[in-house]
Amino acid sequence: MSERASYAAHAKGLLLLGLPIIGGHLAHMLMHVTDTVMLGWYGTEALASVVLATSFFFFIYILGSGFGIGLMGMISAALGQGDDTGVRRQTRMGLWLSVLYGLAVMPVFIWSGPILIALGQKPALAAMAQDYLRIAAAGMIPSLVIMVFRSYFAALEKAAVLLWVTLASVLLNAVLNWMLIFGNWGAPELGLRGSAIATGSVQCLQMLMLAGYAAWLPSARHFRLF
């Protein structure tokens, strides 16, 4: 193979791997944008509260997502060495650490109101953000587990599934938000809490879909991940 053909092959491989990962991250951000836009339609107080709450959630999430992000290189190295046991152990440890971190930060969400007041937020706004976060907290562990699966599938060069699952989640999240925030299609009008229920439910479903794909994937069954 010529040097030019080699570069072309590497560039193609990089695009095939990288574009679905980039698309998946953009779609993940779009889910939160959907929450913000719909609550903006619902009311200005709800909009201010969800911006505050999601910023709070994201700060706690990004601290714990390192367990999943750091796995990509470790899994890739184990794959390069033909170490199936290493792939399994590292992925499992990422899952366990993500779950333990998610459980450890639950009290922060439950009592987020006093924390936000101490940070200078108005009590009424902090109370509404706390209402959102107490429900959204259920999505922390799924969000962290999803990050582990992102690294796992990216290392296996199966990143396309991340994009399609995330896009489906964005659509479902928009539908559930429309139902639960505004009380459409016979659903109760829950406002801010409805958005938290919708997003948390979608995150749980997304986690289950990726876990199911990981268990089904024929080329990865020999890792015995579960």
Tab-separated table of C-alpha atoms in Angstrom:
chain	number	residue	atom	x	y	z
A	1	MET	CA	0.000	0.000	0.000
A	2	SER	CA	1.352	3.434	-0.948
A	3	GLU	CA	1.896	6.123	1.670
A	4	ARG	CA	-0.969	8.229	0.234
A	5	ALA	CA	-3.346	5.255	0.302
A	6	SER	CA	-2.288	4.521	3.874
A	7	TYR	CA	-3.098	8.080	4.940
A	8	ALA	CA	-6.472	7.877	3.172
A	9	ALA	CA	-7.310	4.610	4.922
A	10	HIS	CA	-6.382	6.062	8.318
A	11	ALA	CA	-8.396	9.228	7.647
A	12	LYS	CA	-11.423	7.173	6.638
A	13	GLY	CA	-11.123	5.027	9.760
A	14	LEU	CA	-10.814	8.122	11.938
A	15	LEU	CA	-13.928	9.677	10.414
A	16	LEU	CA	-15.948	6.477	10.720
A	17	LEU	CA	-15.036	6.285	14.396
A	18	GLY	CA	-15.014	9.967	15.286
A	19	LEU	CA	-18.108	11.328	13.574
A	20	PRO	CA	-20.596	9.059	15.427
A	21	ILE	CA	-18.912	9.941	18.730
A	22	ILE	CA	-19.112	13.661	17.970
A	23	GLY	CA	-22.712	13.272	16.796
A	24	GLY	CA	-23.593	11.350	19.943
A	25	HIS	CA	-22.197	14.092	22.197
A	26	LEU	CA	-24.015	16.795	20.231
A	27	ALA	CA	-27.264	14.816	20.422
A	28	HIS	CA	-26.754	14.408	24.178
A	29	MET	CA	-26.443	18.202	24.509
A	30	LEU	CA	-29.543	18.625	22.351
A	31	MET	CA	-31.574	16.699	24.925
A	32	HIS	CA	-30.814	19.353	27.555
A	33	VAL	CA	-31.432	22.120	25.039
A	34	THR	CA	-34.895	20.614	24.481
A	35	ASP	CA	-35.608	20.801	28.224
A	36	THR	CA	-34.504	24.433	28.333
A	37	VAL	CA	-36.535	25.517	25.292
A	38	MET	CA	-39.741	23.817	26.410
A	39	LEU	CA	-39.514	25.162	29.945
A	40	GLY	CA	-38.837	28.580	28.442
A	41	TRP	CA	-42.221	28.269	26.735
A	42	TYR	CA	-43.766	27.218	30.040
A	43	GLY	CA	-42.573	30.211	32.083
A	44	THR	CA	-39.636	32.434	32.944
A	45	GLU	CA	-39.314	31.149	36.525
A	46	ALA	CA	-39.258	27.549	35.293
A	47	LEU	CA	-36.627	28.487	32.714
A	48	ALA	CA	-34.391	30.175	35.308
A	49	SER	CA	-34.761	27.213	37.649
A	50	VAL	CA	-33.909	24.572	35.052
A	51	VAL	CA	-30.830	26.501	33.885
A	52	LEU	CA	-29.643	26.689	37.492
A	53	ALA	CA	-30.513	23.046	38.183
A	54	THR	CA	-28.937	21.612	35.041
A	55	SER	CA	-25.754	23.626	35.633
A	56	PHE	CA	-25.623	22.174	39.150
A	57	PHE	CA	-26.289	18.664	37.804
A	58	PHE	CA	-23.662	19.007	35.075
A	59	PHE	CA	-20.972	20.123	37.534
A	60	ILE	CA	-21.535	17.025	39.693
A	61	TYR	CA	-21.816	14.816	36.605
A	62	ILE	CA	-18.602	16.008	34.968
A	63	LEU	CA	-16.629	15.235	38.135
A	64	GLY	CA	-17.813	11.617	38.038
A	65	SER	CA	-17.667	11.126	34.288
A	66	GLY	CA	-13.888	10.788	34.443
A	67	PHE	CA	-14.321	7.134	35.394
A	68	GLY	CA	-15.973	6.480	32.053
A	69	ILE	CA	-13.892	8.852	29.920
A	70	GLY	CA	-10.610	7.402	31.181
A	71	LEU	CA	-11.668	3.892	30.208
A	72	MET	CA	-11.389	4.400	26.447
A	73	GLY	CA	-7.598	4.320	26.373
A	74	MET	CA	-7.398	1.484	28.904
A	75	ILE	CA	-9.841	-0.696	26.989
A	76	SER	CA	-8.105	0.059	23.696
A	77	ALA	CA	-4.750	-0.920	25.191
A	78	ALA	CA	-6.188	-4.183	26.517
A	79	LEU	CA	-7.708	-4.933	23.118
A	80	GLY	CA	-4.364	-4.279	21.441
A	81	GLN	CA	-2.726	-6.772	23.784
A	82	GLY	CA	-5.450	-9.361	23.237
A	83	ASP	CA	-6.312	-9.190	26.936
A	84	ASP	CA	-10.018	-10.082	27.079
A	85	THR	CA	-9.893	-10.327	30.866
A	86	GLY	CA	-8.488	-6.800	31.065
A	87	VAL	CA	-11.298	-5.450	28.876
A	88	ARG	CA	-13.898	-7.084	31.095
A	89	ARG	CA	-12.313	-6.055	34.409
A	90	GLN	CA	-11.704	-2.453	33.438
A	91	THR	CA	-15.199	-1.974	32.041
A	92	ARG	CA	-16.789	-3.577	35.074
A	93	MET	CA	-14.690	-1.431	37.412
A	94	GLY	CA	-15.792	1.667	35.485
A	95	LEU	CA	-19.411	0.610	35.955
A	96	TRP	CA	-18.954	-0.048	39.684
A	97	LEU	CA	-17.149	3.253	40.302
A	98	SER	CA	-19.825	5.145	38.375
A	99	VAL	CA	-22.611	3.554	40.416
A	100	LEU	CA	-20.813	4.188	43.725
A	101	TYR	CA	-20.125	7.816	42.820
A	102	GLY	CA	-23.758	8.275	41.773
A	103	LEU	CA	-24.952	6.957	45.113
A	104	ALA	CA	-22.445	9.079	47.031
A	105	VAL	CA	-23.662	12.349	45.492
A	106	MET	CA	-27.388	11.680	45.988
A	107	PRO	CA	-27.514	13.715	49.245
A	108	VAL	CA	-26.098	16.714	47.370
A	109	PHE	CA	-29.148	16.690	45.077
A	110	ILE	CA	-31.649	16.006	47.859
A	111	TRP	CA	-30.437	18.993	49.895
A	112	SER	CA	-29.390	21.154	46.950
A	113	GLY	CA	-31.661	24.023	48.032
A	114	PRO	CA	-29.550	25.142	51.028
A	115	ILE	CA	-26.392	24.728	48.926
A	116	LEU	CA	-27.761	27.000	46.218
A	117	ILE	CA	-28.885	29.588	48.786
A	118	ALA	CA	-25.400	29.521	50.319
A	119	LEU	CA	-24.029	30.199	46.832
A	120	GLY	CA	-26.131	33.360	46.614
A	121	GLN	CA	-29.288	32.186	44.825
A	122	LYS	CA	-32.743	33.469	45.792
A	123	PRO	CA	-34.668	31.090	48.096
A	124	ALA	CA	-37.660	30.739	45.741
A	125	LEU	CA	-35.428	29.924	42.779
A	126	ALA	CA	-33.337	27.536	44.858
A	127	ALA	CA	-36.476	25.728	46.038
A	128	MET	CA	-37.687	25.199	42.460
A	129	ALA	CA	-34.252	24.008	41.364
A	130	GLN	CA	-34.213	21.604	44.315
A	131	ASP	CA	-37.574	20.173	43.229
A	132	TYR	CA	-36.074	19.481	39.803
A	133	LEU	CA	-32.821	18.049	41.144
A	134	ARG	CA	-34.466	15.678	43.607
A	135	ILE	CA	-36.125	13.960	40.637
A	136	ALA	CA	-33.252	14.419	38.178
A	137	ALA	CA	-30.901	12.752	40.668
A	138	ALA	CA	-32.317	9.414	39.515
A	139	GLY	CA	-30.622	10.059	36.166
A	140	MET	CA	-27.116	10.536	37.581
A	141	ILE	CA	-26.149	6.859	37.737
A	142	PRO	CA	-27.589	6.110	34.254
A	143	SER	CA	-25.721	9.138	32.836
A	144	LEU	CA	-22.416	7.939	34.282
A	145	VAL	CA	-23.008	4.351	33.145
A	146	ILE	CA	-23.790	5.653	29.650
A	147	MET	CA	-20.374	7.348	29.625
A	148	VAL	CA	-18.739	4.003	30.437
A	149	PHE	CA	-20.581	2.378	27.534
A	150	ARG	CA	-19.519	5.255	25.273
A	151	SER	CA	-15.876	4.439	25.952
A	152	TYR	CA	-16.510	0.704	25.666
A	153	PHE	CA	-18.209	0.908	22.266
A	154	ALA	CA	-15.775	3.513	20.953
A	155	ALA	CA	-12.839	1.236	21.841
A	156	LEU	CA	-14.605	-1.624	20.040
A	157	GLU	CA	-15.168	0.665	17.012
A	158	LYS	CA	-18.938	0.334	17.427
A	159	ALA	CA	-19.561	4.024	17.980
A	160	ALA	CA	-22.468	4.251	15.521
A	161	VAL	CA	-24.836	2.672	18.052
A	162	LEU	CA	-24.137	5.596	20.409
A	163	LEU	CA	-25.369	8.084	17.831
A	164	TRP	CA	-28.573	6.208	16.958
A	165	VAL	CA	-29.503	5.477	20.576
A	166	THR	CA	-28.888	9.107	21.570
A	167	LEU	CA	-30.917	10.476	18.648
A	168	ALA	CA	-33.818	8.187	19.574
A	169	SER	CA	-33.490	9.419	23.174
A	170	VAL	CA	-33.670	13.057	22.053
A	171	LEU	CA	-36.934	12.424	20.204
A	172	LEU	CA	-38.443	10.498	23.100
A	173	ASN	CA	-37.362	13.187	25.548
A	174	ALA	CA	-39.059	15.870	23.440
A	175	VAL	CA	-42.302	13.871	23.362
A	176	LEU	CA	-42.280	13.199	27.118
A	177	ASN	CA	-41.472	16.838	27.855
A	178	TRP	CA	-44.375	17.962	25.688
A	179	MET	CA	-46.678	15.618	27.577
A	180	LEU	CA	-45.518	16.138	31.156
A	181	ILE	CA	-44.569	19.825	31.208
A	182	PHE	CA	-47.745	21.117	29.550
A	183	GLY	CA	-50.169	18.289	30.362
A	184	ASN	CA	-50.795	17.272	26.756
A	185	TRP	CA	-52.393	14.019	25.524
A	186	GLY	CA	-54.128	13.364	28.843
A	187	ALA	CA	-50.955	13.579	30.962
A	188	PRO	CA	-50.868	15.689	34.140
A	189	GLU	CA	-49.357	19.178	33.868
A	190	LEU	CA	-46.233	18.919	36.016
A	191	GLY	CA	-44.149	21.804	34.735
A	192	LEU	CA	-40.574	21.723	35.995
A	193	ARG	CA	-41.030	18.346	37.676
A	194	GLY	CA	-42.411	16.912	34.457
A	195	SER	CA	-39.216	17.854	32.648
A	196	ALA	CA	-37.124	16.155	35.331
A	197	ILE	CA	-39.244	12.989	35.106
A	198	ALA	CA	-38.984	12.954	31.313
A	199	THR	CA	-35.218	13.423	31.204
A	200	GLY	CA	-34.522	10.945	34.013
A	201	SER	CA	-36.740	8.315	32.409
A	202	VAL	CA	-35.025	8.722	29.043
A	203	GLN	CA	-31.581	8.458	30.639
A	204	CYS	CA	-32.590	5.190	32.332
A	205	LEU	CA	-33.971	3.819	29.073
A	206	GLN	CA	-30.843	4.875	27.174
A	207	MET	CA	-28.674	3.062	29.713
A	208	LEU	CA	-30.756	-0.109	29.359
A	209	MET	CA	-30.603	0.052	25.567
A	210	LEU	CA	-26.805	0.322	25.568
A	211	ALA	CA	-26.476	-2.426	28.178
A	212	GLY	CA	-28.741	-4.653	26.094
A	213	TYR	CA	-26.688	-3.993	22.977
A	214	ALA	CA	-23.472	-4.734	24.887
A	215	ALA	CA	-24.915	-8.056	26.034
A	216	TRP	CA	-26.213	-8.929	22.546
A	217	LEU	CA	-23.253	-7.827	20.395
A	218	PRO	CA	-21.919	-11.091	18.912
A	219	SER	CA	-18.378	-9.812	18.380
A	220	ALA	CA	-18.103	-8.843	22.080
A	221	ARG	CA	-19.749	-11.811	23.790
A	222	HIS	CA	-16.408	-13.423	24.534
A	223	PHE	CA	-15.650	-10.562	26.935
A	224	ARG	CA	-18.481	-11.837	29.191
A	225	LEU	CA	-19.050	-8.295	30.362
A	226	PHE	CA	-22.046	-9.140	32.541
